[in-house]
Coordinates of C-alpha atoms in Angstrom, one line a residue:
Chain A
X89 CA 156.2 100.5 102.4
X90 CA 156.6 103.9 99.9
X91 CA 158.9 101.7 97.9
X92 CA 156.2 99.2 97.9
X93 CA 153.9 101.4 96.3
X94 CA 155.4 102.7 93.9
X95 CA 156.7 98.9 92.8
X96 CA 152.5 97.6 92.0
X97 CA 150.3 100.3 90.0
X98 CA 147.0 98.7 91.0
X99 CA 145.1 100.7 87.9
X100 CA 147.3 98.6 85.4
X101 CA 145.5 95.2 87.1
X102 CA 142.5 96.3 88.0
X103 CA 139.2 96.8 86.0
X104 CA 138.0 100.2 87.2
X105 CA 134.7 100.1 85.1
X106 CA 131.7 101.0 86.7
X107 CA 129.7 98.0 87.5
X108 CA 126.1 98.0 85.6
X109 CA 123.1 98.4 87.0
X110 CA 120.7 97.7 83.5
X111 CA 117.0 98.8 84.2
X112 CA 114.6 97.4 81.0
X113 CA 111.3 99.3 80.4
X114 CA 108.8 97.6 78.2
X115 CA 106.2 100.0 77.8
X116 CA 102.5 99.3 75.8
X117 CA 102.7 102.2 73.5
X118 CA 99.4 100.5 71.4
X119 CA 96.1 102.8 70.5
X120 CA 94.1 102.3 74.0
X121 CA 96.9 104.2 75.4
X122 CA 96.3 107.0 73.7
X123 CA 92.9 107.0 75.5
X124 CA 91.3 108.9 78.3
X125 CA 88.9 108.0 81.3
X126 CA 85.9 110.6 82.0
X127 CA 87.6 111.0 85.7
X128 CA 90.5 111.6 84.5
X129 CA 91.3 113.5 81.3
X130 CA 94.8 112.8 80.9
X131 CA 95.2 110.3 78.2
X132 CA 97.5 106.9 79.2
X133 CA 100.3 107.8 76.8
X134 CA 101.1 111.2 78.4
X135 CA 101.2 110.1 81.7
X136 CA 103.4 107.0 80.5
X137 CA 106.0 110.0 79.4
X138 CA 105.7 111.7 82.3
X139 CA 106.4 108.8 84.0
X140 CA 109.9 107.8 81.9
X141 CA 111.2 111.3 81.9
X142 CA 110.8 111.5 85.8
X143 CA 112.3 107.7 86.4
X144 CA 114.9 108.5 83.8
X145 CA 116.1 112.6 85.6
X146 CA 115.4 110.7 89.0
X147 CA 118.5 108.2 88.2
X148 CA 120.7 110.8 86.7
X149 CA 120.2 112.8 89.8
X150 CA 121.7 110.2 92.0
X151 CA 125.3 111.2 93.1
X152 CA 126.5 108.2 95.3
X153 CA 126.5 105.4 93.5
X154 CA 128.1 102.1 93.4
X155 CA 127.2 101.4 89.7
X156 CA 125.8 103.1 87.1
X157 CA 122.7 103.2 85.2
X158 CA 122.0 101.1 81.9
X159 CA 119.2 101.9 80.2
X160 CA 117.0 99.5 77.3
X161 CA 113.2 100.7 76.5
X162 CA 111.3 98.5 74.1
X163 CA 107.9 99.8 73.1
X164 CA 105.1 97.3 72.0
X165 CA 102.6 99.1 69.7
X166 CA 101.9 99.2 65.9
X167 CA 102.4 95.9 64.6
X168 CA 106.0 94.8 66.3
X169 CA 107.7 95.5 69.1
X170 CA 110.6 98.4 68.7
X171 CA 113.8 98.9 70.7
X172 CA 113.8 102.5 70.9
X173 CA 116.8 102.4 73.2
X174 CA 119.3 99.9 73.0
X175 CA 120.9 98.6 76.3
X176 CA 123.4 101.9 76.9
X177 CA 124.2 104.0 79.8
X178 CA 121.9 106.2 80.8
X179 CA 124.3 109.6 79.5
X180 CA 123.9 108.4 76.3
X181 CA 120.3 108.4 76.2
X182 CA 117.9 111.1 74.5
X183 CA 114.4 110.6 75.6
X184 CA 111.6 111.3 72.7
X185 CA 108.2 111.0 73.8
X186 CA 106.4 107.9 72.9
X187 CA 103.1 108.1 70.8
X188 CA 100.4 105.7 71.0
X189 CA 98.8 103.7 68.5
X190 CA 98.1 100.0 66.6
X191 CA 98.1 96.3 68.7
X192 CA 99.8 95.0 71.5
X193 CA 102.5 92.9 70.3
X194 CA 103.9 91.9 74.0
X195 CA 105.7 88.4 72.9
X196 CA 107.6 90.5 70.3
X197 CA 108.7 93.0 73.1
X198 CA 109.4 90.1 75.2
X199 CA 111.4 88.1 72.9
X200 CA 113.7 91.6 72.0
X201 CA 114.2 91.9 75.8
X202 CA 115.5 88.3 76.1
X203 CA 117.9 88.6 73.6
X204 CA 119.5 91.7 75.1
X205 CA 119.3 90.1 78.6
X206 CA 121.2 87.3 78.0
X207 CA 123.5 88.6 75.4
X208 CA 126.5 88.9 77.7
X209 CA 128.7 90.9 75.9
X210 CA 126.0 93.4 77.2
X211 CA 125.3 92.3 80.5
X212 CA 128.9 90.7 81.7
X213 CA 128.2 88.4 84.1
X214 CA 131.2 89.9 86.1
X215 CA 130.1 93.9 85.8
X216 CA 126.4 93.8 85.5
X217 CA 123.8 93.4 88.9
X218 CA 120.7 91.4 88.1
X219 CA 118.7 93.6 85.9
X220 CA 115.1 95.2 87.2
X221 CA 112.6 94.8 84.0
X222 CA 109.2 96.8 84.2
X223 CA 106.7 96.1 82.1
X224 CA 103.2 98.2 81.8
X225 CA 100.8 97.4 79.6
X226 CA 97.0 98.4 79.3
X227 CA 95.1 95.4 77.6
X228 CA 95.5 91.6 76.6
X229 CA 98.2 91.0 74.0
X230 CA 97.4 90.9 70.5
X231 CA 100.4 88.3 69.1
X232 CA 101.5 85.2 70.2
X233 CA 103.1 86.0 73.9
X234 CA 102.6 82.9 75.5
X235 CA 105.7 81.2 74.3
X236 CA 107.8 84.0 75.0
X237 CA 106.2 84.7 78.3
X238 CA 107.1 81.4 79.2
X239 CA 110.3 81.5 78.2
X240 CA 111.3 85.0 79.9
X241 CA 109.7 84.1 82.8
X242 CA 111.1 80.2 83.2
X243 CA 114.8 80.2 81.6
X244 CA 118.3 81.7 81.1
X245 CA 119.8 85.1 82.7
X246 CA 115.7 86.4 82.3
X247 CA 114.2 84.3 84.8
X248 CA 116.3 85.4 87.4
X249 CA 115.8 88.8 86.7
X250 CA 113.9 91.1 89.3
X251 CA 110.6 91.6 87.2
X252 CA 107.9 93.8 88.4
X253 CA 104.8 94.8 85.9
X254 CA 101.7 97.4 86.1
X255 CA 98.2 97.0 84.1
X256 CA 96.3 100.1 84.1
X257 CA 92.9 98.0 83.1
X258 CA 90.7 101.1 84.2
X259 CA 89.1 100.9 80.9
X260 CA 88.3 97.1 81.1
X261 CA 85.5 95.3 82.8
X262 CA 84.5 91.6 83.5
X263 CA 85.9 88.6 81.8
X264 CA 88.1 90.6 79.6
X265 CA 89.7 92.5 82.4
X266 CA 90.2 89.8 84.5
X267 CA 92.1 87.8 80.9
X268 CA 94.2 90.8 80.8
X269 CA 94.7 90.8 84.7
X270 CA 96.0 86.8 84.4
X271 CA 98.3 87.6 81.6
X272 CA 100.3 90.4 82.6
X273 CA 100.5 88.4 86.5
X274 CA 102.2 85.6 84.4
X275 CA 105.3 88.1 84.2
X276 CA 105.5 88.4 87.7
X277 CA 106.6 85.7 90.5
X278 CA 104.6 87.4 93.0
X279 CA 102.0 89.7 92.6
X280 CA 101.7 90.9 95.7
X281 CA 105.3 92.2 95.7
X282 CA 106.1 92.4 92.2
X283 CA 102.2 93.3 90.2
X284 CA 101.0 96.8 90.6
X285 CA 97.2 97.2 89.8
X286 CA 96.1 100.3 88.4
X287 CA 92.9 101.9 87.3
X288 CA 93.8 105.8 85.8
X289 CA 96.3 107.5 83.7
X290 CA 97.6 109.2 86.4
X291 CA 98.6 105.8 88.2
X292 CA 101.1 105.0 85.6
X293 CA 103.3 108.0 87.0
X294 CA 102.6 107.0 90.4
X295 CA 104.0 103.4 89.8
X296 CA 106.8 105.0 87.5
X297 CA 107.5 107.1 90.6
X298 CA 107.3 104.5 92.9
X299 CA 110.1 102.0 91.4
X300 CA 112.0 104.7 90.3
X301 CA 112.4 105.6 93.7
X302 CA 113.0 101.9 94.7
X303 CA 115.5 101.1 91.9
X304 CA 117.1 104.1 93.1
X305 CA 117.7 103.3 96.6
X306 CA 118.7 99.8 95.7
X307 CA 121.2 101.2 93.6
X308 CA 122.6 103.0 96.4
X309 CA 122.5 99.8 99.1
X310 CA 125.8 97.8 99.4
X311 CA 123.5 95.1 97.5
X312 CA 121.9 96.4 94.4
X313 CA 120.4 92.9 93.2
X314 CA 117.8 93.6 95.8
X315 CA 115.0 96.0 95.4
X316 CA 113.0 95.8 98.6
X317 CA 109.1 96.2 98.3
X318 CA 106.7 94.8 100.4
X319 CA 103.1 95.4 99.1
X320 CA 103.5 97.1 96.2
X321 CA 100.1 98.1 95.8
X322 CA 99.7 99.3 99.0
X323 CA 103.2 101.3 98.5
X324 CA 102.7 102.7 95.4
X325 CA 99.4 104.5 97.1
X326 CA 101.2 105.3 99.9
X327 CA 104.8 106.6 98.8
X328 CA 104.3 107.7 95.5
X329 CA 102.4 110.9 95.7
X330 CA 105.4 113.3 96.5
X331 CA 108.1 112.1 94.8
X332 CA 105.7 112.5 91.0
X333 CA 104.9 116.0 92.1
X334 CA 108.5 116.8 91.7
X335 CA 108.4 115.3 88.4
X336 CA 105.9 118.2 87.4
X337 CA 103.3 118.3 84.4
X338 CA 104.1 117.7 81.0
X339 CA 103.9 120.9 79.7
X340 CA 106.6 121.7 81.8
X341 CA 109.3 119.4 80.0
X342 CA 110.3 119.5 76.7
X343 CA 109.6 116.1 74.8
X344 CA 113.2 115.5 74.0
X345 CA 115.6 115.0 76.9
X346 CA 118.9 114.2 76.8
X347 CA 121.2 113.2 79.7
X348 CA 124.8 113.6 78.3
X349 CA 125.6 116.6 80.4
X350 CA 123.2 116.1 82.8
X351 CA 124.7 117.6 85.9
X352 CA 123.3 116.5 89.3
X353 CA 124.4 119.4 90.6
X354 CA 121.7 121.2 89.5
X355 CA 119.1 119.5 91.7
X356 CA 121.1 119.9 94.9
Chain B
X162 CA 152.3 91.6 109.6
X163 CA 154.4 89.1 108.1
X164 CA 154.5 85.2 109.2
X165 CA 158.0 83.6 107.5
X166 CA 159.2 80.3 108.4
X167 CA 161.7 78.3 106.2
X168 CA 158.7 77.1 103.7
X169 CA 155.8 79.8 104.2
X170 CA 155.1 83.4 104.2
X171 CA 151.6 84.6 104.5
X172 CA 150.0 88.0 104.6
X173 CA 146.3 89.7 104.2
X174 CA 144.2 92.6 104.8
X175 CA 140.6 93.5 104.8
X176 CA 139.5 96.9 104.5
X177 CA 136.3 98.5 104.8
X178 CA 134.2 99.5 101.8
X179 CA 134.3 103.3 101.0
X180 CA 130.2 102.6 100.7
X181 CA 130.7 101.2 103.9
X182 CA 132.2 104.1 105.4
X183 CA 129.6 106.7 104.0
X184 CA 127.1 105.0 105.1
X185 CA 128.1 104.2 108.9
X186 CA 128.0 100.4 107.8
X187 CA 130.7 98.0 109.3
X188 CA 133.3 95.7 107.2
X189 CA 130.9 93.0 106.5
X190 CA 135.0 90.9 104.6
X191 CA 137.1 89.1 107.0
X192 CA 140.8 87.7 106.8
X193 CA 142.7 85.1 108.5
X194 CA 145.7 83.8 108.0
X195 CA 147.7 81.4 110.3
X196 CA 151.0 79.3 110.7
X197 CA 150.8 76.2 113.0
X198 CA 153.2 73.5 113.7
X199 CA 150.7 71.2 111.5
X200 CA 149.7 73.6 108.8
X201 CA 149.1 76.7 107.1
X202 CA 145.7 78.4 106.8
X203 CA 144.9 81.4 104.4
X204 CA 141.1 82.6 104.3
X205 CA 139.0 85.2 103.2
X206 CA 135.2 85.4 103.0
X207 CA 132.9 88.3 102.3
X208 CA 129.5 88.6 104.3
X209 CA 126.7 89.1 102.4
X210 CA 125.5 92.8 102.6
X211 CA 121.6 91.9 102.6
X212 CA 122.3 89.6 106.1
X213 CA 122.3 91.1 109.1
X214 CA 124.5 89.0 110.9
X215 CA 127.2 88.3 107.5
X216 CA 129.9 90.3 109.5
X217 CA 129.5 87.3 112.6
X218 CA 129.3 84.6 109.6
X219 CA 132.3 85.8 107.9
X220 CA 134.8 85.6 110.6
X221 CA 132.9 82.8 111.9
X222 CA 134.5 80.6 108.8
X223 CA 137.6 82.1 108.7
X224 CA 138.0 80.8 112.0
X225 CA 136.1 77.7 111.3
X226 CA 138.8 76.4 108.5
X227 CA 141.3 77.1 110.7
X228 CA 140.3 74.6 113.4
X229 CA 138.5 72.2 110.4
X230 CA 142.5 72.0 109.3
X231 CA 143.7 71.8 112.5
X232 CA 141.5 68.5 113.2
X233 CA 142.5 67.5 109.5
X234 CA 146.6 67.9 109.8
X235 CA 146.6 65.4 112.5
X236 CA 145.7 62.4 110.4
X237 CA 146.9 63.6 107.2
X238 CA 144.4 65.3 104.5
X239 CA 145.1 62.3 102.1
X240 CA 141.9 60.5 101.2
X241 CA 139.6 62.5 103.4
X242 CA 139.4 65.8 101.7
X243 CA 135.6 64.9 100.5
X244 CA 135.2 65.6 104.1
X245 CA 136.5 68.4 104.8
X246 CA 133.9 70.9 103.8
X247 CA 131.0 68.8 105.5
X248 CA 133.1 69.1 108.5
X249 CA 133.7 72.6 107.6
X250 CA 129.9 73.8 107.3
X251 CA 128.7 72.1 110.0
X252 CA 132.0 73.8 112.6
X253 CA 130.0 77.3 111.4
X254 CA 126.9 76.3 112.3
X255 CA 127.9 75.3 115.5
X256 CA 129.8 78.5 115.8
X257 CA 127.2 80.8 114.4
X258 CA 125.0 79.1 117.0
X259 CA 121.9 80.4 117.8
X260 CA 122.1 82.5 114.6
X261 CA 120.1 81.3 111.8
X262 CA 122.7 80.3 108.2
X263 CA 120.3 82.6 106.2
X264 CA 121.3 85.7 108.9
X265 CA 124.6 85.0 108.8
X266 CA 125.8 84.2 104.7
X267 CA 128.7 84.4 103.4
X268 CA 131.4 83.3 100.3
X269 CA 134.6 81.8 101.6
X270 CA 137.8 80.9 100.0
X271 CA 140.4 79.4 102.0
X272 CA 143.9 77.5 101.3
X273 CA 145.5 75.4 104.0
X274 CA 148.9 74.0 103.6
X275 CA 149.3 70.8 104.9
X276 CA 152.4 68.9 106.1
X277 CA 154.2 66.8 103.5
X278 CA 153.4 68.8 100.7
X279 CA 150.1 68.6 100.4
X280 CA 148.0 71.7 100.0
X281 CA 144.0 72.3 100.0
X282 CA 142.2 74.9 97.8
X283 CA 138.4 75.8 98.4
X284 CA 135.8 77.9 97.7
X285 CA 131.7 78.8 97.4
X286 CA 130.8 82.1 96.3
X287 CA 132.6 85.0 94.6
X288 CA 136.0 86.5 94.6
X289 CA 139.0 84.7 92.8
X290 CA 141.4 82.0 94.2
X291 CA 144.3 82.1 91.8
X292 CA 147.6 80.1 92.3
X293 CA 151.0 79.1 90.2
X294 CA 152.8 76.0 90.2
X295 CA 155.0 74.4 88.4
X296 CA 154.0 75.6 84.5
X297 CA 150.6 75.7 86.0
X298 CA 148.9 79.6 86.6
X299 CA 144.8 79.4 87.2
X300 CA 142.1 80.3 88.8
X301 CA 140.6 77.5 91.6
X302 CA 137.1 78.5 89.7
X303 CA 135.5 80.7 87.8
X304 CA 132.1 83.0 88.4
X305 CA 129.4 81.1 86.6
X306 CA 126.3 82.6 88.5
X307 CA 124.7 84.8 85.7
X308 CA 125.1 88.4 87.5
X309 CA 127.1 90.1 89.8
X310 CA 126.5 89.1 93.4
X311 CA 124.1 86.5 92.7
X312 CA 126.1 84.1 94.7
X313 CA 126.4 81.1 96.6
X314 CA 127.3 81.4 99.9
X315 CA 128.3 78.6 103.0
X316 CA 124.5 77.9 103.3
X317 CA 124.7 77.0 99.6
X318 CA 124.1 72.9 98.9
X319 CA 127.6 71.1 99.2
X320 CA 127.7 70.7 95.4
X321 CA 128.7 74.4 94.8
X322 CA 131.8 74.1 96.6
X323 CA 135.0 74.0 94.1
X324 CA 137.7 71.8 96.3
X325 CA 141.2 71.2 95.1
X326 CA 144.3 69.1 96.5
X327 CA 147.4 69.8 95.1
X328 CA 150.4 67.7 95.8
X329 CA 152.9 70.5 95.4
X330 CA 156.0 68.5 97.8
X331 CA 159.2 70.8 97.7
X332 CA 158.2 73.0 94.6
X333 CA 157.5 76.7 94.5
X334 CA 153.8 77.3 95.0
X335 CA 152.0 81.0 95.6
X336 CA 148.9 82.1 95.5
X337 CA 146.3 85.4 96.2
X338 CA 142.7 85.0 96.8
X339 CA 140.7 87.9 97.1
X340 CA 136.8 88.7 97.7
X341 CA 134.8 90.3 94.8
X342 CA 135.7 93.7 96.1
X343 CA 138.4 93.4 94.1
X344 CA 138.0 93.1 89.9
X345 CA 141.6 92.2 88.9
X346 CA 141.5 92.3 84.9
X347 CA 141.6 88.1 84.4
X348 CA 144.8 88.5 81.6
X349 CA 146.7 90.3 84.5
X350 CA 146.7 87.6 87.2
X351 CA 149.6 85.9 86.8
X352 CA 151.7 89.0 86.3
X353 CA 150.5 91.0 89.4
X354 CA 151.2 87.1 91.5
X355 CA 154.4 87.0 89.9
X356 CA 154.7 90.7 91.2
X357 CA 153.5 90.4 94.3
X358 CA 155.8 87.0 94.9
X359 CA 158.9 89.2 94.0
X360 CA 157.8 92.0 96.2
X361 CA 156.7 90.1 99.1
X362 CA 159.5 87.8 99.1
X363 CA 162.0 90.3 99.2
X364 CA 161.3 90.7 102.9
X365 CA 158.6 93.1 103.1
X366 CA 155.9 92.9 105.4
X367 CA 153.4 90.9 103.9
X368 CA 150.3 92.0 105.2
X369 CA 151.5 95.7 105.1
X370 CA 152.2 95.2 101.3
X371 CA 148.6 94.1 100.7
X372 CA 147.2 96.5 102.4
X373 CA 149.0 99.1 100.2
X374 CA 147.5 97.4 97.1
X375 CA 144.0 97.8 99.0
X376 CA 144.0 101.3 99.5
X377 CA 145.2 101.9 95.9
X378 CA 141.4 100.7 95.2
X379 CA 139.2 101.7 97.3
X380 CA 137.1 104.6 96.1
X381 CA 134.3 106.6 97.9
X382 CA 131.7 103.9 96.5
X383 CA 133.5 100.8 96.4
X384 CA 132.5 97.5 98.3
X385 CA 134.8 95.9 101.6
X386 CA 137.8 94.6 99.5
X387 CA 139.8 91.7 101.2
X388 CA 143.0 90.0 100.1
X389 CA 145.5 87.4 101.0
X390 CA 148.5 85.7 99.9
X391 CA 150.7 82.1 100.2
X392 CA 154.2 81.7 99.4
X393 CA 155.1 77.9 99.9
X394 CA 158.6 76.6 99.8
X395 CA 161.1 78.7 97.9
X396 CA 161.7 80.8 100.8
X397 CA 165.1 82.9 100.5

């Protein structure tokens, strides 16, 4: 069998990329997140930070892993959508923190998100998992979404993505909050599983926690199409608390963060 | 282990993940390959790793295309093969019996060579089929599910099965199939069958041979990765 071996180099016929695992963010970066609530004084946009920077160092810490990371963030504030990180792995990414401020142009952010989705010299259909897409927004869209909600949601590579979203409505009441509530739930297939409900700044880190932490050990399962969540509601509240502690506060971290020579070493 | 008569050799090996291994998971891939008096069977399927009982539904249609061509070589395959996968799915659910399909899914690729020259291709799910005859060097089917491992499985509607009969006769025929554990760059194919025919039909144990190929890929994250191979008729 040694002859054998050395007859068949299996590196010359075999594709030894890593397979991708593409996470998409599309995060409401427009004025009411640079708000505040009385009980809590942190304002939406810093928590939302927080919350990318932790999700973001929580994936370059994982060691075993089947795939890797790809990364796309697409902000919606201003007046149009911006991709402030193209589809890439997550090495080549440096984080900037986001600044609030203008409309909420989700149907832009949407429509951006589609195209990179189903653009398959991206996402190869034979080297990329099905992509988890988290969207959190604070209010009711300020351009025309519906089209492009539907269209996300209902065709191509994006329906079949594994969507998840979070409004943080604390700042809303009646009719208007429940508008924004049916809006956002459009993204989702199930909100029970898929829609986290959040009133305070500080619950945008605990759901950023919370799916980084799922994403993570899907990524790490023999099947990383699958991120398993029950209740997510329920979860978030119950599972998230420790894991954002770790993330510390934001004066702790610098507001650039780059993750070419991140070495997970340094977390053992 | 190598099976040669005057018109087949066939070989495989299924080895367990290195993910597999970390985690204290079992192989969830299984391989069978056979020589009757009526036919040949080659089959490789991989369990699918969110099932709990994939492992049982695997080698549950290995075994099942083997008895499905069995019952087939007696009256000939010609003119019933629209059968034989109906006949096929519903041996496994008999087999997987009083498992539930949805407990027990899995891909499956299979090639049985029948008497008088007459050979069957098949497959649902991932991993590649990919044979040569004559001028002729393909793939039975290519992935068209829009991301890796969303797939169809045995439990899948009977429309996303891709079923081939080939009238190969006398001519040189081979083939490999292999599970998706295994990403074999698509402009290589023919060259590494073309390699592996040379190798294998040299004398070398079959199975052995694949297995060396195998271990060349697994890494300490990698998937189960299954593999088998059919030479037909232009046995030295």
């Amino acid at each position: 069998m040694e002859a054998n071996n050395q007859r068949i180099n299996m590196e010359e016929y075999t594709n030894s990329q890593k397979k991708q695992k593409p996470v998409i963010l599309l995060l409401d970066t427009s004025g009411s997140m640079g708000g505040t609530f009385a009980s809590d004084p942190s304002s939406k946009i810093s928590q939302l930070n927080r919350g990318v920077r932790g999700m973001l160092t929580d994936f370059a810490k994982l060691r075993t892993l089947s795939c890797e990371f790809f990364i796309s963030i697409i902000t919606f504030g201003g007046n149009s959508a911006r991709i402030i990180q193209d589809y890439t792995p997550l090495k080549n990414i440096t984080w900037h923190d986001l600044e609030a401020g203008g409309c909420t142009p989700l149907g832009d952010a949407l429509n951006k998100a589609k195209a990179i989705i189903e653009d398959e010299t991206k996402l190869p259909r034979t080297n990329a998992y099905r992509p988890t897409v988290i969207l959190m927004s604070d209010g009711i869209p300020t351009d025309d979404w519906e089209d492009a909600m539907k269209r996300f949601t209902q065709d191509g590579r994006t329906k079949k993505c594994d969507r998840f979203v979070a409004s943080i409505l604390g700042g809303m009441e009646g009719s208007q909050k429940r508008e924004a509530e049916e809006t956002l739930a459009q993204f989702v297939d199930d909100t029970t599983t898929r829609m986290f409900k959040g009133e305070n700044a500080t619950d945008i880190c605990e759901f950023m926690s919370f799916m980084s932490n799922s994403v993570c050990s899907s990524s790490t399962s023999t099947n990383p199409n699958k991120t398993p969540i029950g209740n997510l509601q329920q979860e978030v509240r119950t599972n998230s608390t420790n894991i954002s502690d770790d993330w510390g506060s934001n004066e702790n971290y610098p507001n650039e963060l780059s993750f070419a020579d991140f070495d997970p070493k340094d977390f053992a | 282990m190598k099976r040669k008569n005057n018109k087949c050799i066939l070989g495989g090996y299924s080895l367990r993940g290195g993910a597999h291994i970390q985690s204290g998971t079992g192989r969830q891939d299984h391989v069978l390959f056979r020589r009757t008096k009526d036919c040949c069977v080659c089959v490789v399927a991989d369990g699918l790793g969110s099932c709990k009982h994939s492992r049982i539904g695997a080698r549950s249609i290995c075994e099942a295309v083997l008895y499905t061509a069995l019952a087939f070589s007696r009256g000939g395959i010609e003119g019933r093969e629209q059968e034989f996968i109906p006949a096929l799915v519903r041996l496994w659910r008999c087999m997987i019996y009083p498992l539930g399909e949805s407990e027990c899914s899995t891909t499956c690729i299979f090639a049985v060579a029948f008497k008088r020259g007459k050979v069957l291709l098949g497959q649902v799910g991932d991993g590649i089929l990919f044979y040569e005859y004559e001028e002729e060097a393909s793939p039975l089917c290519e992935k068209e599910d829009d991301f890796l491992n969303l797939t169809h499985t045995v439990c899948s509607d009977l429309k996303h099965w891709t079923l081939r009969l080939i009238d190969v006769g006398n001519k040189p025929f081979s083939l490999y199939m292999h599970t998706d554990g295994l990403d074999i760059i698509p402009a290589k194919r023919r060259e590494l069958l073309q390699k592996c025919r040379e190798i294998i039909g040299s004398g070398s144990g079959a199975s052995a041979f694949i297995k060396s190929l195998l271990l060349q890929c697994r890494t300490g994250d990698s998937d189960d990765i299954t593999m088998a191979f059919m030479r037909l008729n232009d046995i030295d």
